Coordinates of N, CA and C in Angstrom, one line a residue:
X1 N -4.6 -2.7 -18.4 CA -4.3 -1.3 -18.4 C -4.6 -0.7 -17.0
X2 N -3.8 0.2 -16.6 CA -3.9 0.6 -15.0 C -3.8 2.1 -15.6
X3 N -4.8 2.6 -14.3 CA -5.1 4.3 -14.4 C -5.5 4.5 -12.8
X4 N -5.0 5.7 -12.1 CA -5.0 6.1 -11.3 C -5.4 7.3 -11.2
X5 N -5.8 8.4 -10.1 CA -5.7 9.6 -10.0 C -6.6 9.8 -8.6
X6 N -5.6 11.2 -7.9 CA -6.5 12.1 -6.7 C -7.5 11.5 -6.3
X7 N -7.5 10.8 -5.1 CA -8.7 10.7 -4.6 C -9.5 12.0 -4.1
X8 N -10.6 12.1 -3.4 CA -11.3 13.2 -2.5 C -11.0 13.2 -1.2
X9 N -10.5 11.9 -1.1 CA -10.1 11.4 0.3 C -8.8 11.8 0.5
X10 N -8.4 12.6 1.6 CA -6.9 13.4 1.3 C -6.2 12.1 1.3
X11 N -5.3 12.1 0.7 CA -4.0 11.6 0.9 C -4.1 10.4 0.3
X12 N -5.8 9.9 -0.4 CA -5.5 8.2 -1.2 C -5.6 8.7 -2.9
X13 N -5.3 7.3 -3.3 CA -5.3 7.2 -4.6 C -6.7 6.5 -5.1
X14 N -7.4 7.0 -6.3 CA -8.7 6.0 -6.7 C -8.1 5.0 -8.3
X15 N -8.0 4.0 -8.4 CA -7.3 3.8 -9.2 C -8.3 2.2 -10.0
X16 N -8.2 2.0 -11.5 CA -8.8 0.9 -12.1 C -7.6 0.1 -12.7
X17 N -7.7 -1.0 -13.2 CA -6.9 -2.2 -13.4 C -7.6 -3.1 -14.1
X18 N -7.2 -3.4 -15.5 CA -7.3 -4.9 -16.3 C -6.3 -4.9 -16.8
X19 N -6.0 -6.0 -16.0 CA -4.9 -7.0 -16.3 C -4.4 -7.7 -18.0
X20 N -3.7 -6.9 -18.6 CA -3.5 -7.8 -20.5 C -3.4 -8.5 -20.6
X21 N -2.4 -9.0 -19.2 CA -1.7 -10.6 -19.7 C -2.7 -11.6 -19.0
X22 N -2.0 -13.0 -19.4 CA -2.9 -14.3 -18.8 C -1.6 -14.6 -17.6
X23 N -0.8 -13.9 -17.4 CA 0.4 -14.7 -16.6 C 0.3 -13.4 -15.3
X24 N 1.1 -14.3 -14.3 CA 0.8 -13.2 -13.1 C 1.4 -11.7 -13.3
X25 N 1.2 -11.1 -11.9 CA 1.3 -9.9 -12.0 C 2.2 -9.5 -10.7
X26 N 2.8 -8.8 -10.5 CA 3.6 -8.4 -9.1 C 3.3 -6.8 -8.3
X27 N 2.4 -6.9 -7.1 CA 2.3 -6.1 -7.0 C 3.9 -5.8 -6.0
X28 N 4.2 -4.1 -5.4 CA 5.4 -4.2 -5.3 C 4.8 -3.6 -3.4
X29 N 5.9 -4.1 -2.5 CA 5.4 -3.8 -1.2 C 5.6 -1.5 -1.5
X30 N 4.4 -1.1 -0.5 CA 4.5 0.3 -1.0 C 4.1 1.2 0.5
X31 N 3.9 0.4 1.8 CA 3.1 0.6 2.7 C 1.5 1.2 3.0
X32 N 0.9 0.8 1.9 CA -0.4 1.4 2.0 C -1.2 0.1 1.9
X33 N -2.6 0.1 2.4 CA -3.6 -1.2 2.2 C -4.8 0.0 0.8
X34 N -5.3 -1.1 0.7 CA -6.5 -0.6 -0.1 C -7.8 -1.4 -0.3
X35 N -8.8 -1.0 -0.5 CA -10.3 -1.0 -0.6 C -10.3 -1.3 -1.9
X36 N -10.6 -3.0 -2.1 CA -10.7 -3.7 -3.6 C -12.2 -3.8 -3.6
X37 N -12.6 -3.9 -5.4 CA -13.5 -4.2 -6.2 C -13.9 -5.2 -6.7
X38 N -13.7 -6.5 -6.9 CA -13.7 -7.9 -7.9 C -14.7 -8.5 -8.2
X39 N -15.0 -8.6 -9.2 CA -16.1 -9.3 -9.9 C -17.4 -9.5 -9.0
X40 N -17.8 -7.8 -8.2 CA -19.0 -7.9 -7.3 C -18.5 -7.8 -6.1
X41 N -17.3 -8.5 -5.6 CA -16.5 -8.7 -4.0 C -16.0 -7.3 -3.9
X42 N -16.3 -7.4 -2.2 CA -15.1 -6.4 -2.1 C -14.5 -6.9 -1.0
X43 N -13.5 -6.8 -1.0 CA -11.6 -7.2 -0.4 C -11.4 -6.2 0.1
X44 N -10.3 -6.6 1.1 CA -9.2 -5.9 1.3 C -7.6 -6.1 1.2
X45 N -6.9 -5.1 0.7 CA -5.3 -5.3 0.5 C -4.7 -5.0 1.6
X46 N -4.1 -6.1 2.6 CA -3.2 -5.4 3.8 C -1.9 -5.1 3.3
X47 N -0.9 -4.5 4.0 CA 0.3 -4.2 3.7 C 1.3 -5.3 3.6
X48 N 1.6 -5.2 2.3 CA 2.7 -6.2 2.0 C 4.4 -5.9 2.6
X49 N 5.1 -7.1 3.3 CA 6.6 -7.3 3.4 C 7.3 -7.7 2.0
X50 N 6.8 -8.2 1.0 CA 7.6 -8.7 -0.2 C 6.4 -8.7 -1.2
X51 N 6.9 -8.5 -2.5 CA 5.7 -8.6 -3.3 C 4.8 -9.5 -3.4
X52 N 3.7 -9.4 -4.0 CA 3.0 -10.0 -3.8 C 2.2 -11.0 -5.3
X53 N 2.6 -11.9 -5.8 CA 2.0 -12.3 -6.9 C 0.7 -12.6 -7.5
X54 N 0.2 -11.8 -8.6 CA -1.0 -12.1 -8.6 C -1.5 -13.7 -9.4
X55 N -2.8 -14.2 -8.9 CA -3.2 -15.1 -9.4 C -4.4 -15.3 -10.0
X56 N -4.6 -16.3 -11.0 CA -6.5 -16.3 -11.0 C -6.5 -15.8 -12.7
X57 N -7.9 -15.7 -13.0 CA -8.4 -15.1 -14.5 C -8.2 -13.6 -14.1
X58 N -7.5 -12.9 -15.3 CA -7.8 -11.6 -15.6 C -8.7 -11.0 -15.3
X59 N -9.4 -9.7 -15.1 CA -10.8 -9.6 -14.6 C -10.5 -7.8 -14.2
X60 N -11.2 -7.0 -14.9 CA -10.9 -5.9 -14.1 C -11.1 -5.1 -12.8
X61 N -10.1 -4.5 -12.5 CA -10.3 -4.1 -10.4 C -10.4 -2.7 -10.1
X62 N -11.1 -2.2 -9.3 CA -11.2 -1.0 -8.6 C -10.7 -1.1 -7.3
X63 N -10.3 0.4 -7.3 CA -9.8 0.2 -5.9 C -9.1 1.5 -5.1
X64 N -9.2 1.8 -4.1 CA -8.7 2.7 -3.2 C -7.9 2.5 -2.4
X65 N -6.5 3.0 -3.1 CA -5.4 3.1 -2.2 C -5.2 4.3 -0.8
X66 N -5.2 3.7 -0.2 CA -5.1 4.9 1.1 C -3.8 5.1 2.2
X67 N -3.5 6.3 1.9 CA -2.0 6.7 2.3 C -2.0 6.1 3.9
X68 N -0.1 5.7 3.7 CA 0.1 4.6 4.8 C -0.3 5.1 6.2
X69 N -1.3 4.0 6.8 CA -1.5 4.9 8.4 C -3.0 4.8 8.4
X70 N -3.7 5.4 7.2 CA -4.8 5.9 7.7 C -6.0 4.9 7.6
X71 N -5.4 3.5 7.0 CA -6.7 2.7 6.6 C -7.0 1.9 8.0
X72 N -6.1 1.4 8.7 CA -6.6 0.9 10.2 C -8.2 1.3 10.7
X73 N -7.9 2.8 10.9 CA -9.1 3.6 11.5 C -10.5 3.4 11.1
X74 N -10.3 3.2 9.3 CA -11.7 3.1 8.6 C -11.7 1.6 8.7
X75 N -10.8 1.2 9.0 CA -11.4 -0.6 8.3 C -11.6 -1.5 10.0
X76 N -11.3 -0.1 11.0 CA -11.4 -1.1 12.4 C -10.8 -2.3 12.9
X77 N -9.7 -2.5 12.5 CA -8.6 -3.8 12.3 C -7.2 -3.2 12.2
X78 N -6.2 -3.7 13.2 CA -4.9 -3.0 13.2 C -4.5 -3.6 12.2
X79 N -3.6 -2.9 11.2 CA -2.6 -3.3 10.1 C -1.9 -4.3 10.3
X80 N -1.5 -4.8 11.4 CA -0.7 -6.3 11.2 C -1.3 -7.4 11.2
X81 N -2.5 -6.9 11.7 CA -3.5 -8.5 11.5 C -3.7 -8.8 10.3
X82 N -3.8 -7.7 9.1 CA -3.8 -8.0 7.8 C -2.4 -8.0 6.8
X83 N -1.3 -8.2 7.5 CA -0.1 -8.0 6.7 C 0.0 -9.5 5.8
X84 N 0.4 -8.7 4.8 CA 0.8 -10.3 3.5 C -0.5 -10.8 3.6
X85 N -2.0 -10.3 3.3 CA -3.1 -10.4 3.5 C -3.9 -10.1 2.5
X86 N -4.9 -10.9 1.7 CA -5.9 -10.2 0.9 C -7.3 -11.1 1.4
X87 N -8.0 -10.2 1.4 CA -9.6 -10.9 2.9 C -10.0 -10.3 2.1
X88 N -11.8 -10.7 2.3 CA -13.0 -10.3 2.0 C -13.7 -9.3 2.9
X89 N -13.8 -8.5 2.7 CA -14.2 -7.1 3.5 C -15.3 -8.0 4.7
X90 N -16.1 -9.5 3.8 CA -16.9 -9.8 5.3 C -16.2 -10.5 6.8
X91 N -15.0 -10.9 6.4 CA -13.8 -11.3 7.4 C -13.9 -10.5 8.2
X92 N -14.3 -8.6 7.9 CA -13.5 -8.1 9.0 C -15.2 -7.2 9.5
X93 N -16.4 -7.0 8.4 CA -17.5 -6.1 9.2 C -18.9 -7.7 9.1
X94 N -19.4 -7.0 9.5 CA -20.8 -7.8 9.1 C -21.6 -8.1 7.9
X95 N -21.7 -9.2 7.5 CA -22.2 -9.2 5.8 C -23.2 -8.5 5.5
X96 N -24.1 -7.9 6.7 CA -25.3 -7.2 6.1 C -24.9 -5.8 5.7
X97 N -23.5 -5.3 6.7 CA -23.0 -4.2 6.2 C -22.2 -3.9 4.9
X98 N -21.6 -5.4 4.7 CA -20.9 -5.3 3.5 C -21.5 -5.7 2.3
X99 N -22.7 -6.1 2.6 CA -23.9 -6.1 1.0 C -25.0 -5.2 1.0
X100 N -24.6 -3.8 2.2 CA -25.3 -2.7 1.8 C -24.4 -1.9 1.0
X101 N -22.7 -2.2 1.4 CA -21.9 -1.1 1.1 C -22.3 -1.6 -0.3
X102 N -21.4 -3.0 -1.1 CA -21.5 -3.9 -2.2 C -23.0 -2.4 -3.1
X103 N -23.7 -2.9 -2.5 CA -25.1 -2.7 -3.7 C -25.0 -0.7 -3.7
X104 N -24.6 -0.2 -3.0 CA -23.6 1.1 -3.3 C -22.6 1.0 -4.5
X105 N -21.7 0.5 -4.4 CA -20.7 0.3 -4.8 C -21.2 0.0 -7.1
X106 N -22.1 -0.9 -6.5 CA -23.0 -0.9 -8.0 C -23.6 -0.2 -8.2
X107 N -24.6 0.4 -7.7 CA -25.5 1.5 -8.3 C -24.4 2.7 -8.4
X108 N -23.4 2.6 -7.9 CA -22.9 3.7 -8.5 C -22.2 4.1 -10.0
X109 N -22.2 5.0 -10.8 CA -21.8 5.1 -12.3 C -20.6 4.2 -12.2
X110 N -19.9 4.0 -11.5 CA -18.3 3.2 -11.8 C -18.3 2.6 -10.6
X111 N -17.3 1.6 -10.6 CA -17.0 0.8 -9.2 C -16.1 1.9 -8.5
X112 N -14.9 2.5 -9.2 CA -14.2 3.7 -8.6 C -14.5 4.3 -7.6
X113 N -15.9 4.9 -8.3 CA -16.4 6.4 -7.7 C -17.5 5.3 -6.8
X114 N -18.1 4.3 -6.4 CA -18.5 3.6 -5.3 C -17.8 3.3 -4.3
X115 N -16.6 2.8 -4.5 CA -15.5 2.7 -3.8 C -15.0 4.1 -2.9
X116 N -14.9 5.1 -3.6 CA -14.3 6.3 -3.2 C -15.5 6.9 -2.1
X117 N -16.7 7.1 -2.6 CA -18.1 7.6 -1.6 C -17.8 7.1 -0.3
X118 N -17.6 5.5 -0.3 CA -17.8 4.8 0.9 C -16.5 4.6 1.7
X119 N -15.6 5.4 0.8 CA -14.4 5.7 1.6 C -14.8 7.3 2.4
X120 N -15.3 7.8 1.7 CA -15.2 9.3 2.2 C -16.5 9.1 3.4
X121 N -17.4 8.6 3.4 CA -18.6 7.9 4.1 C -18.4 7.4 5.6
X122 N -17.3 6.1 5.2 CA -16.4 6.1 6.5 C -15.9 7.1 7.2
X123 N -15.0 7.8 6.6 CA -13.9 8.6 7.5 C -14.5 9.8 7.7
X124 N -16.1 10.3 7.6 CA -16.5 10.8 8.0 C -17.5 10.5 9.2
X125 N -17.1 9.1 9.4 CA -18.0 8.4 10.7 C -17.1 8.4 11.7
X126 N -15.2 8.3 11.3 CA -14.5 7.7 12.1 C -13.5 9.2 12.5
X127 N -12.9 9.0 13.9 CA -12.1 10.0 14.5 C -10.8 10.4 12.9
X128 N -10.6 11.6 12.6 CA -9.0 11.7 11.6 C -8.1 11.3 12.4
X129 N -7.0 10.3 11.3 CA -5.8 9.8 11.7 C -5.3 10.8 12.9
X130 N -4.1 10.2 13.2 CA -3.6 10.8 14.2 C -2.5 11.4 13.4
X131 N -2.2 12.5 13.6 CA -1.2 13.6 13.1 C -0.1 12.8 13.1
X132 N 0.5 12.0 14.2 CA 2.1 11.6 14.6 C 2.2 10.6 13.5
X133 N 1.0 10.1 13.0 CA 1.8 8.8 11.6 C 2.3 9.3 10.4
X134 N 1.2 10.5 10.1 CA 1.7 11.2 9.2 C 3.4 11.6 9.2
X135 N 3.5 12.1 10.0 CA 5.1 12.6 10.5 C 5.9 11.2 10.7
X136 N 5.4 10.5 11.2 CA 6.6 8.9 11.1 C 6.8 8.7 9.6
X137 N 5.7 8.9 8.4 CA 6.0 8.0 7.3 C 6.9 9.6 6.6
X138 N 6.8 11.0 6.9 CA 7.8 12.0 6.5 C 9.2 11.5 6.6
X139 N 9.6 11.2 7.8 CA 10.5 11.4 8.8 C 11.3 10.0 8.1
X140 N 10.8 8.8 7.6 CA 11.5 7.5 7.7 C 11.2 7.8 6.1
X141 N 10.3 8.6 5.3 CA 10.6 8.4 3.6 C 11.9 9.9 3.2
X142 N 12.1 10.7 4.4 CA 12.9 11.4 4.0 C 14.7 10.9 4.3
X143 N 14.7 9.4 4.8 CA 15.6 9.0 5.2 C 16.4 9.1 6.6
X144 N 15.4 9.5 7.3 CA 15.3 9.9 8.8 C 15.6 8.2 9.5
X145 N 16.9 8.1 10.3 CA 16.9 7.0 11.1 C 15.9 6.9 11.8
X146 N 15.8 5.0 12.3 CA 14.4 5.1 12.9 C 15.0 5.7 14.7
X147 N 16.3 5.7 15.1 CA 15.9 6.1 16.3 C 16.2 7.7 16.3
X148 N 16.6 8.2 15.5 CA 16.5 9.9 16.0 C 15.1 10.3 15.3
X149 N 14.3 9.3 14.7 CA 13.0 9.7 14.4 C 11.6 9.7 15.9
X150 N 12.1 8.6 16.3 CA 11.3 8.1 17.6 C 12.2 9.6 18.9
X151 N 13.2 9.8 19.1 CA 13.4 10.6 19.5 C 13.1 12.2 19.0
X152 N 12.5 12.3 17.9 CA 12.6 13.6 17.2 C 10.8 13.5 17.7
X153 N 10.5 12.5 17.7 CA 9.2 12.3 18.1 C 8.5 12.6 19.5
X154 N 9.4 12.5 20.1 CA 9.4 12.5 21.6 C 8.7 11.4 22.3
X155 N 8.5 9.7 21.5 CA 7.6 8.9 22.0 C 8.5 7.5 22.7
X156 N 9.6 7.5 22.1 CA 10.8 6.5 22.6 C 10.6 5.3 21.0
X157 N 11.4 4.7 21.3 CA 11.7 3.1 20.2 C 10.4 2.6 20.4
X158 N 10.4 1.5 21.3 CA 9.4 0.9 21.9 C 7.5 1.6 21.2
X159 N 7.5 2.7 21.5 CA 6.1 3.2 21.5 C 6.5 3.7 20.0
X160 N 7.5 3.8 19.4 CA 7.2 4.0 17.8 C 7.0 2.9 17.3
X161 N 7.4 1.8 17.9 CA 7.5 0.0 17.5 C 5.8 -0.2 17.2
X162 N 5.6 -0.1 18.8 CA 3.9 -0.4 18.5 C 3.3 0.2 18.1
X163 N 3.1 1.8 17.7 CA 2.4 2.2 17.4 C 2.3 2.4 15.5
X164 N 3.8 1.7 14.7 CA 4.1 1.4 13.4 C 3.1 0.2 13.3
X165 N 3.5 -0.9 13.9 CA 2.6 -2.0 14.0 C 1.1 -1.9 13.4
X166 N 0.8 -1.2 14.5 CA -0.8 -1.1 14.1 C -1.4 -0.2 13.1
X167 N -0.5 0.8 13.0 CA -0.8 1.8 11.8 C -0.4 1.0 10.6
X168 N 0.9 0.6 10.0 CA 1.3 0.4 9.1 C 1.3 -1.3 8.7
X169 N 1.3 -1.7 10.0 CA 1.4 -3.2 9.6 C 2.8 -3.8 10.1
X170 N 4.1 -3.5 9.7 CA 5.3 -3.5 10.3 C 5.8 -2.6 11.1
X171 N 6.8 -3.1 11.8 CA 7.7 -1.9 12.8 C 8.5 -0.9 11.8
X172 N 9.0 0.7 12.2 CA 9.8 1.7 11.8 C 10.8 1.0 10.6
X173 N 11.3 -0.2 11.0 CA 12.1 -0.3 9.9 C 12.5 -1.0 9.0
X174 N 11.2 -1.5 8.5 CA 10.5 -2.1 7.5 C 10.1 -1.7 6.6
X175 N 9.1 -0.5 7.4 CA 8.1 0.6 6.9 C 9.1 1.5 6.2
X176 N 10.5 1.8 6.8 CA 11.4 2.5 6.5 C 12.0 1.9 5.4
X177 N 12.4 0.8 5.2 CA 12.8 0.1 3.9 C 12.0 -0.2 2.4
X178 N 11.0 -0.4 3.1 CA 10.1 -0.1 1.8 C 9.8 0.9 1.1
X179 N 9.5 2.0 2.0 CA 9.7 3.8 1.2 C 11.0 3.7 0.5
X180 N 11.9 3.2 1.0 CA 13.4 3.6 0.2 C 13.6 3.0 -1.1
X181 N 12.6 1.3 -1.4 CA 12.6 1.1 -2.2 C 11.7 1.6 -3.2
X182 N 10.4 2.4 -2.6 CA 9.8 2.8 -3.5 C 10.5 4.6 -4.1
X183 N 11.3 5.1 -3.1 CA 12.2 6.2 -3.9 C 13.4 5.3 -4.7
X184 N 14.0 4.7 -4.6 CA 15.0 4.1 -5.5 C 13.8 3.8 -7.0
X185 N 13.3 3.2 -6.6 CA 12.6 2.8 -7.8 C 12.4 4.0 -8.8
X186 N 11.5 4.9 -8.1 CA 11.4 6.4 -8.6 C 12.2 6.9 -9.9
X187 N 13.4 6.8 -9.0 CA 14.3 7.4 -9.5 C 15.0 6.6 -10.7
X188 N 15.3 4.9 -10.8 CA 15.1 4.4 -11.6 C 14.8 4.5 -12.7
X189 N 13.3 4.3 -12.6 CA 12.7 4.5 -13.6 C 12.7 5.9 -14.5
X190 N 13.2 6.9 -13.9 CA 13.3 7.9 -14.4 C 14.5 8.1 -15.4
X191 N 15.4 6.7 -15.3 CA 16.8 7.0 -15.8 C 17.9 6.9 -15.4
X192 N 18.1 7.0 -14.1 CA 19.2 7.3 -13.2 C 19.7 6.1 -13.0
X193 N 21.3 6.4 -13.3 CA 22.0 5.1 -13.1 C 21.8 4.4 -11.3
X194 N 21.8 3.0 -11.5 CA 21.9 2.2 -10.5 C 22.5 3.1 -9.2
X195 N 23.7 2.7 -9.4 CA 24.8 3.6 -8.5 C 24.7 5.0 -7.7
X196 N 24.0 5.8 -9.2 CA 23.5 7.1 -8.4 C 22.0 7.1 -8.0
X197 N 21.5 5.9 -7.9 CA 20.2 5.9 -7.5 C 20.5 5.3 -6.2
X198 N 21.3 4.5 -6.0 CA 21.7 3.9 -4.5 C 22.1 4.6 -3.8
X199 N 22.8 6.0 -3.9 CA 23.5 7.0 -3.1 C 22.7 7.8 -3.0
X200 N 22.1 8.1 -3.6 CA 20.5 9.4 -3.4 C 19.8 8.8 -2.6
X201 N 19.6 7.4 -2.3 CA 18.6 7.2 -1.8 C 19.0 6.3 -0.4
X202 N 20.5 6.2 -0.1 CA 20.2 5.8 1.1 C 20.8 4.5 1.7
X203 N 21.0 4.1 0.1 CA 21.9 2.6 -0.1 C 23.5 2.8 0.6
X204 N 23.9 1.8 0.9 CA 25.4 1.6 1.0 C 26.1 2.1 -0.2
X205 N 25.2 1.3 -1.0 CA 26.3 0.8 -2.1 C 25.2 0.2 -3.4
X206 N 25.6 0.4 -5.0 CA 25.2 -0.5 -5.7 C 24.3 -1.7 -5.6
X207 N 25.4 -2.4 -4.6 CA 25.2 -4.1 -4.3 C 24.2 -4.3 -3.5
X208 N 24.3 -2.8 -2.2 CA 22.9 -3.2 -0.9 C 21.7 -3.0 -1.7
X209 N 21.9 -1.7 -2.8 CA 20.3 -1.7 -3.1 C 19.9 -2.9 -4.4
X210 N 20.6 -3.4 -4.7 CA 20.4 -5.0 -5.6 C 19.6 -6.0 -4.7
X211 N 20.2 -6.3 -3.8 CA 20.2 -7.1 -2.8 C 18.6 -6.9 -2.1
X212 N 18.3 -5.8 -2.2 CA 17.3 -4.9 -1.0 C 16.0 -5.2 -2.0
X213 N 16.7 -4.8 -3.6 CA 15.3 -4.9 -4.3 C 14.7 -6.8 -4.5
X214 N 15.9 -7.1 -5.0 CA 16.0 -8.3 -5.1 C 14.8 -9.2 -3.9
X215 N 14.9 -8.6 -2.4 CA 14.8 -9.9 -1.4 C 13.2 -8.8 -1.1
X216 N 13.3 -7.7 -1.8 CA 11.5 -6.9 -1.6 C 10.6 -7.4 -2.7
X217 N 11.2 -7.7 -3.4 CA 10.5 -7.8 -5.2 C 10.5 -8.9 -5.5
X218 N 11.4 -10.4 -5.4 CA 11.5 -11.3 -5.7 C 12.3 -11.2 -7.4
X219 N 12.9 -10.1 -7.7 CA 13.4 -9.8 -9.1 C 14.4 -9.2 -9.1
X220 N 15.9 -9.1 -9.7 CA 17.0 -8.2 -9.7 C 16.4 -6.9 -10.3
X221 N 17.2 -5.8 -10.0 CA 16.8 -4.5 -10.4 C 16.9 -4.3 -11.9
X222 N 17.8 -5.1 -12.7 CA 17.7 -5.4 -14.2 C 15.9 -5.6 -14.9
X223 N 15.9 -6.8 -14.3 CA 14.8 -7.6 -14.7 C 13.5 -7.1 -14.2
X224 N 13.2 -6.4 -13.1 CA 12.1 -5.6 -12.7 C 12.0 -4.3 -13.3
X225 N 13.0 -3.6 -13.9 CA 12.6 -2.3 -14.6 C 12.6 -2.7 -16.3
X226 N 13.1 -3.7 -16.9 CA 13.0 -3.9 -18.0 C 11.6 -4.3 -18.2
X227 N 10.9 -5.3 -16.9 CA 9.5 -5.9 -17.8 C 8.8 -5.4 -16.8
X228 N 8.5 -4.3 -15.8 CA 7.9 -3.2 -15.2 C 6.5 -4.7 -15.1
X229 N 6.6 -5.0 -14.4 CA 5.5 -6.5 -14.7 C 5.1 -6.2 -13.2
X230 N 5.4 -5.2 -12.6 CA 4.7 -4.7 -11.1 C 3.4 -4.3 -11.3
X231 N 2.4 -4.3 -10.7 CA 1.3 -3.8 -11.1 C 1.3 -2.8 -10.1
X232 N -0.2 -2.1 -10.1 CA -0.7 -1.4 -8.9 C -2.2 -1.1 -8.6
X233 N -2.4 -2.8 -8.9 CA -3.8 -3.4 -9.0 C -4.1 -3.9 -7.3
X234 N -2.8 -4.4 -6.6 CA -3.4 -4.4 -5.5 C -4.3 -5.7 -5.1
X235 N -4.7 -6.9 -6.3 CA -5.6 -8.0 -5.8 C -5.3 -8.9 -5.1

């Protein structure tokens, strides 16, 4: 069972996960990393290019999703070093730091709300995001091309390139394809035929966004919304 809600942290999600089944799980690419919980560990989720399958015993997870852009800063590691990545938080700080955060994270009433403290703990150590990423992930989830976005930016291609990279993990139009699949899906799910979910959102056609979900998800758009077998566990 998965449950989510508002972090305190602007713009992330705090969210818990036990897994029902014994068979994997799919998380779906969404451009955000997150601050995992597991059986005492704490992880991190880098940004996924294609879904990601889960493995291993069932086990339930905590975790802090943090809106795309802003996790870099707290976790001191550019986003692409961690892409298609799940690491042990001591990969990237010092273990004495990460089994002071750890014995936080326990003493607190829930793994959640340990998780969430030492999120807010952080980014109260570290400079706030930079304004301009927020506006790149506006600009490319409202269906903004990536070059009249980098021109609307006033930064050029090139310096939107690298500066996607390290924020998000991929370049503009990656980052930009994934938001489209996470509004197609949206909409999906809500009902909306294929066809008019492909045209609202950006698709050519039907076929492109088949194709799009298909080669993001590893599943046809049939078979992914019938057995919704995506999680948003993040392990």
């Amino acid at each position: 069972m998965y449950a989510e809600r508002v972090s305190r942290l602007t713009g992330a999600v705090a969210w818990t996960s036990t897994p029902s089944g014994s068979g994997p799980g799919r998380v779906l690419p969404d451009g955000c990393m997150d601050l995992l919980w597991y059986d005492g560990r704490l992880l991190v989720a880098g940004p996924d290019t294609r879904a990601h399958v889960t493995e291993g015993a069932p086990g339930p997870w905590a975790g802090v999703r943090f809106y795309p852009g802003t996790a870099p800063a707290l976790l001191g590691v550019p986003a692409d070093a961690l892409r298609d990545r799940r690491v042990d938080l001591t990969d990237l700080w010092p273990a004495t730091r990460v089994r002071r955060l750890a014995a936080r994270v326990h003493a607190a009433p829930d793994p959640v709300t340990g998780l969430e403290e030492a999120a807010l703990s952080r980014a109260a150590e570290t400079e706030p995001p930079d304004p301009l990423l927020r506006r790149i992930v506006a600009a490319l989830d409202a269906g903004r091309p990536v070059a009249a976005t980098a021109d609307a930016l006033g930064i050029g291609a090139r310096a939107l390139h690298r500066r996607s990279l390290a924020a998000f993990g991929y370049g503009p139009k990656t980052l930009a394809r994934v938001l489209r699949l996470q509004r197609a899906l949206a909409l999906a799910r809500q009902g909306t035929p294929l066809a008019e979910t492909a045209a609202r959102t950006g698709f050519a056609d039907q076929a492109h966004l088949a194709r799009d979900v298909r080669d993001l998800t590893g599943l046809p758009p049939g078979e992914l919304l019938r057995g919704r077998r995506e999680l948003s566990d993040r392990p």
